[in-house]
Coordinates of C-alpha atoms and ligand atoms in Angstrom, one line a residue:
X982 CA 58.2 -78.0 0.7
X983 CA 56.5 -76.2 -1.9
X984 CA 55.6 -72.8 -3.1
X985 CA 54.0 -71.2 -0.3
X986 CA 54.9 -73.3 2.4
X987 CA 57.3 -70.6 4.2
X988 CA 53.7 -68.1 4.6
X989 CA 52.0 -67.7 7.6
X990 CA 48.7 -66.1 8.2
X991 CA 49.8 -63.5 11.0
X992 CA 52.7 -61.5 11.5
X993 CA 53.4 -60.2 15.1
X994 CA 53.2 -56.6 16.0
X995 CA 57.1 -56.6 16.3
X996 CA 57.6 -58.6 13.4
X997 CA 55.8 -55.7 11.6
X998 CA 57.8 -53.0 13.5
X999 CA 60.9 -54.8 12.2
X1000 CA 59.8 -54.6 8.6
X1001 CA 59.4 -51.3 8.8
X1002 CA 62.7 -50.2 9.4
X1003 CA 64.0 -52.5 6.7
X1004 CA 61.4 -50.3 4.5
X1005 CA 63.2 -47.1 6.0
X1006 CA 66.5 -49.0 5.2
X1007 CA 66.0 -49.5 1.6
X1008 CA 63.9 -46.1 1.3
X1009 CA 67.6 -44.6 2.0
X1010 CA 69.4 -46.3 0.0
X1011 CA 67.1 -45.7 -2.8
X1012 CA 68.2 -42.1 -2.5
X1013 CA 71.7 -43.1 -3.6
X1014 CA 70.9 -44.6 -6.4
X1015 CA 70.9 -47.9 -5.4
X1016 CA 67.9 -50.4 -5.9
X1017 CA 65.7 -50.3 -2.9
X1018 CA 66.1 -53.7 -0.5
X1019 CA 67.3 -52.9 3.5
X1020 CA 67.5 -55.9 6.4
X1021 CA 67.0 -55.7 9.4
X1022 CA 69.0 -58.2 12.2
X1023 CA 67.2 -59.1 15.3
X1024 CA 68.6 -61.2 18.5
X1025 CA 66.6 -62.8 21.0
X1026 CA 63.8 -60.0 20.0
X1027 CA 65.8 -56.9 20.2
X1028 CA 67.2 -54.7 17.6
X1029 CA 71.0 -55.2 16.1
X1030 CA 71.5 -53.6 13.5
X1031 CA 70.5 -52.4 9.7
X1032 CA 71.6 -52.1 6.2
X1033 CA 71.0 -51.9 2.6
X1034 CA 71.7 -52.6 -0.4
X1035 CA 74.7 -50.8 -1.7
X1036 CA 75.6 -52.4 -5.2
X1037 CA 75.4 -48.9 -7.0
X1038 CA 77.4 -47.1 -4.0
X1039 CA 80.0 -49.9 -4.5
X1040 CA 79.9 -50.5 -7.7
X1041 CA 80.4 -54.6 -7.1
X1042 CA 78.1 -57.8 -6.8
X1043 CA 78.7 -58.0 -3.2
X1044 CA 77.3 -55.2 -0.8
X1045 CA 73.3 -56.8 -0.6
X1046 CA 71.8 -56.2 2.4
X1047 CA 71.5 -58.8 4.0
X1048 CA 74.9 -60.2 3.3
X1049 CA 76.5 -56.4 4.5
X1050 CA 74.3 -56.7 7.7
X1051 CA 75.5 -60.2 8.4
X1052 CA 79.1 -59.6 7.9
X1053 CA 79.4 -56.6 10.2
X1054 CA 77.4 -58.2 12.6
X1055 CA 79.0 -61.9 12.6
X1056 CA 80.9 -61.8 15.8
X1057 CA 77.4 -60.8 17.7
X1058 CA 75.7 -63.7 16.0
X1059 CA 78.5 -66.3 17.0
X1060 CA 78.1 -65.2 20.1
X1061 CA 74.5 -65.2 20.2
X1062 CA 74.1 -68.6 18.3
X1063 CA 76.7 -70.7 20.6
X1064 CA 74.4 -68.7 23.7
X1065 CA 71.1 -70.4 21.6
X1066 CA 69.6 -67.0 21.4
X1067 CA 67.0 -66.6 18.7
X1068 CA 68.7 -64.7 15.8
X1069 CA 66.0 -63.1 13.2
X1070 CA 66.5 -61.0 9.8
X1071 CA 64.1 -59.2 8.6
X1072 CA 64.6 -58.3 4.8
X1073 CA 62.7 -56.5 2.3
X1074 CA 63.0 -58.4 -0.4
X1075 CA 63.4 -62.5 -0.4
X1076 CA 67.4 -63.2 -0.3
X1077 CA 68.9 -64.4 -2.9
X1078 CA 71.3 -67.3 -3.4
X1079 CA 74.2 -65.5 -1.9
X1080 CA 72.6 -63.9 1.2
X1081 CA 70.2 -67.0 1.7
X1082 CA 73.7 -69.0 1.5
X1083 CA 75.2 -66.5 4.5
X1084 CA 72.2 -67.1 6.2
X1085 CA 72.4 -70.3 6.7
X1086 CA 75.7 -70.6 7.3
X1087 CA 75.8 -68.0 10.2
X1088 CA 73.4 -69.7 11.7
X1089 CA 70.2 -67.4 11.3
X1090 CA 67.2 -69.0 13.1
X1091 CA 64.8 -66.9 11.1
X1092 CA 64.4 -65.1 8.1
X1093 CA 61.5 -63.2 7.4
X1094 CA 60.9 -61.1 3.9
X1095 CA 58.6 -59.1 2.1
X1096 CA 58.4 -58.8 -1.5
X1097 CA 58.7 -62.3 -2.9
X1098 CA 61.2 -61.9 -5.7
X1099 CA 60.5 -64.3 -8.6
X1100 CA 63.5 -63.6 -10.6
X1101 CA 66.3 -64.8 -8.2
X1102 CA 64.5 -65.4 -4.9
X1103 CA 65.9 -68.2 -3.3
X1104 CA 63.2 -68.8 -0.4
X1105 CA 61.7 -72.0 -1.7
X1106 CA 64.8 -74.0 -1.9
X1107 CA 64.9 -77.5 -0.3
X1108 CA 67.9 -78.1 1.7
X1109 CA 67.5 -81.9 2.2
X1110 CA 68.5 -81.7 -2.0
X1111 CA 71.9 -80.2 -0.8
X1112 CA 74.1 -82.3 1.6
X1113 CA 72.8 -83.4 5.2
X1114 CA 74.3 -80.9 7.1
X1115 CA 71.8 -78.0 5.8
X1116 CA 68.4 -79.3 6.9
X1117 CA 69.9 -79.0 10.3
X1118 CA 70.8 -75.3 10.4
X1119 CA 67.9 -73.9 8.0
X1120 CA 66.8 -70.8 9.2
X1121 CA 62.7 -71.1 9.2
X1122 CA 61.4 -69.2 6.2
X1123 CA 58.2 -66.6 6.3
X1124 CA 57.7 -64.1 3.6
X1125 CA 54.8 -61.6 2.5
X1126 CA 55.4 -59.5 5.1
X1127 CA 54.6 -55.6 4.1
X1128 CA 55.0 -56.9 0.5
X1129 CA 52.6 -54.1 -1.0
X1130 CA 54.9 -51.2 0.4
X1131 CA 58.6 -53.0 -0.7
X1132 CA 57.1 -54.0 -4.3
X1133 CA 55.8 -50.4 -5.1
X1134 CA 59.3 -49.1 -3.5
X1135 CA 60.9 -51.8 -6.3
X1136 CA 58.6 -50.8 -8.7
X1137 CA 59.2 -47.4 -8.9
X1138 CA 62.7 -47.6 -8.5
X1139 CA 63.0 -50.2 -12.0
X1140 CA 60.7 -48.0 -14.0
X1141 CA 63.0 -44.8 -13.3
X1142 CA 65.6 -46.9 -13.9
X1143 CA 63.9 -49.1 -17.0
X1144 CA 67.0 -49.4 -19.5
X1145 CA 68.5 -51.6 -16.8
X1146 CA 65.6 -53.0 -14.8
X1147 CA 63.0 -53.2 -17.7
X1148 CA 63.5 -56.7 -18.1
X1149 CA 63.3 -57.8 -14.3
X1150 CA 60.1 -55.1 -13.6
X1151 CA 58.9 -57.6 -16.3
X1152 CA 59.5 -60.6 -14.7
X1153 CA 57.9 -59.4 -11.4
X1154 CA 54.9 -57.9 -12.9
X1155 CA 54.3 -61.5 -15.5
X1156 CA 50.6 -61.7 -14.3
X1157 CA 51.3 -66.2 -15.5
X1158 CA 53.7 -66.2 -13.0
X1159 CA 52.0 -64.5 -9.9
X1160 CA 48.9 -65.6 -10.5
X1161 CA 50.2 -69.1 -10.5
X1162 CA 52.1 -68.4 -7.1
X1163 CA 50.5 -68.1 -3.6
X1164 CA 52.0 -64.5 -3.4
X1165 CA 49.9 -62.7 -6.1
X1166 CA 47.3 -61.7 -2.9
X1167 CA 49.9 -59.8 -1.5
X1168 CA 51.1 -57.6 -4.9
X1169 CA 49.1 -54.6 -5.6
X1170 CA 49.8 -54.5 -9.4
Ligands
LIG850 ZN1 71.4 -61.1 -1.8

């Protein structure tokens, strides 16, 4: 797998719906002060449930989105996995290590972000370099999504908030690294 590999040419209508209220998600959170990211869980096509980031509310490492979204909502996706439904989350930004990790391990059949993160996006990873077990339950992997509208949502959120986001903003916006990636078409820098 390579850089690139987890994009697909065309998003469906509800896929796109779905991202948006994972962009309404994180827009709310962002008026709390935390840093912009919401998720979005979907089973067998319908709507679960939503939530965002909450690392500033909290004040810990733990409350991401995704992770929050997949903890309250873990006895629905038991049931749903052991009843092979399709299990989706939408998320605005591409889950890191953590969330990526909760993914997996609750079984998610699909993950689908927006904003590549190049800092500590964990979407490329290869499972077969883990243990043998992982391949089997990967979750399929597409991201670009929306990724204009969650990237300018980041954006402005790390420049307001530069003395502790200066360095990452820099990280996202290092024209070597996007221009190098498959994403840089989706980035309107
Ligand atoms: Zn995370």
């Amino acid at each position: 797998m390579n850089w690139g590999d987890e994009m697909i040419e065309t998003f469906s209508e509800g896929d796109h719906q779905f991202m948006q209220l994972a962009l309404k998600a994180a827009v709310e959170t962002q008026a709390l002060g935390n840093l912009p990211i919401g998720s979005v869980l979907v089973i067998d096509g319908k709507f679960e449930g939503s939530a965002a980031n909450r690392l500033h509310t909290h004040q810990d490492f733990d409350s991401h989105a995704e992770k929050l979204l997949i903890s309250k909502s873990s006895k629905a996706i038991r049931k749903a996995s052991e009843g092979g439904k399709r299990i989706e989350l939408f998320t605005t930004l591409e889950p890191c290590l953590m969330c990526l990790g909760t993914a997996v391990l609750n079984r998610i059949s699909r993950v689908v972000y927006a904003c590549p993160e190049p800092y500590g996006g964990s979407g490329h990873l290869r499972p077969e370099l883990i243990r043998p077990w992982y391949p089997q339950v990967w979750p399929t992997i597409h991201g670009g999504l929306l990724a204009s509208e969650s990237f300018t949502l980041l954006k402005t959120y790390m420049v307001k908030n530069s003395q502790v986001w200066g360095d990452v903003l820099k990280v996202y916006e290092n024209p070597k690294s996007w221009s190098e990636s498959p994403w840089s078409p989706f980035i309107n820098r």
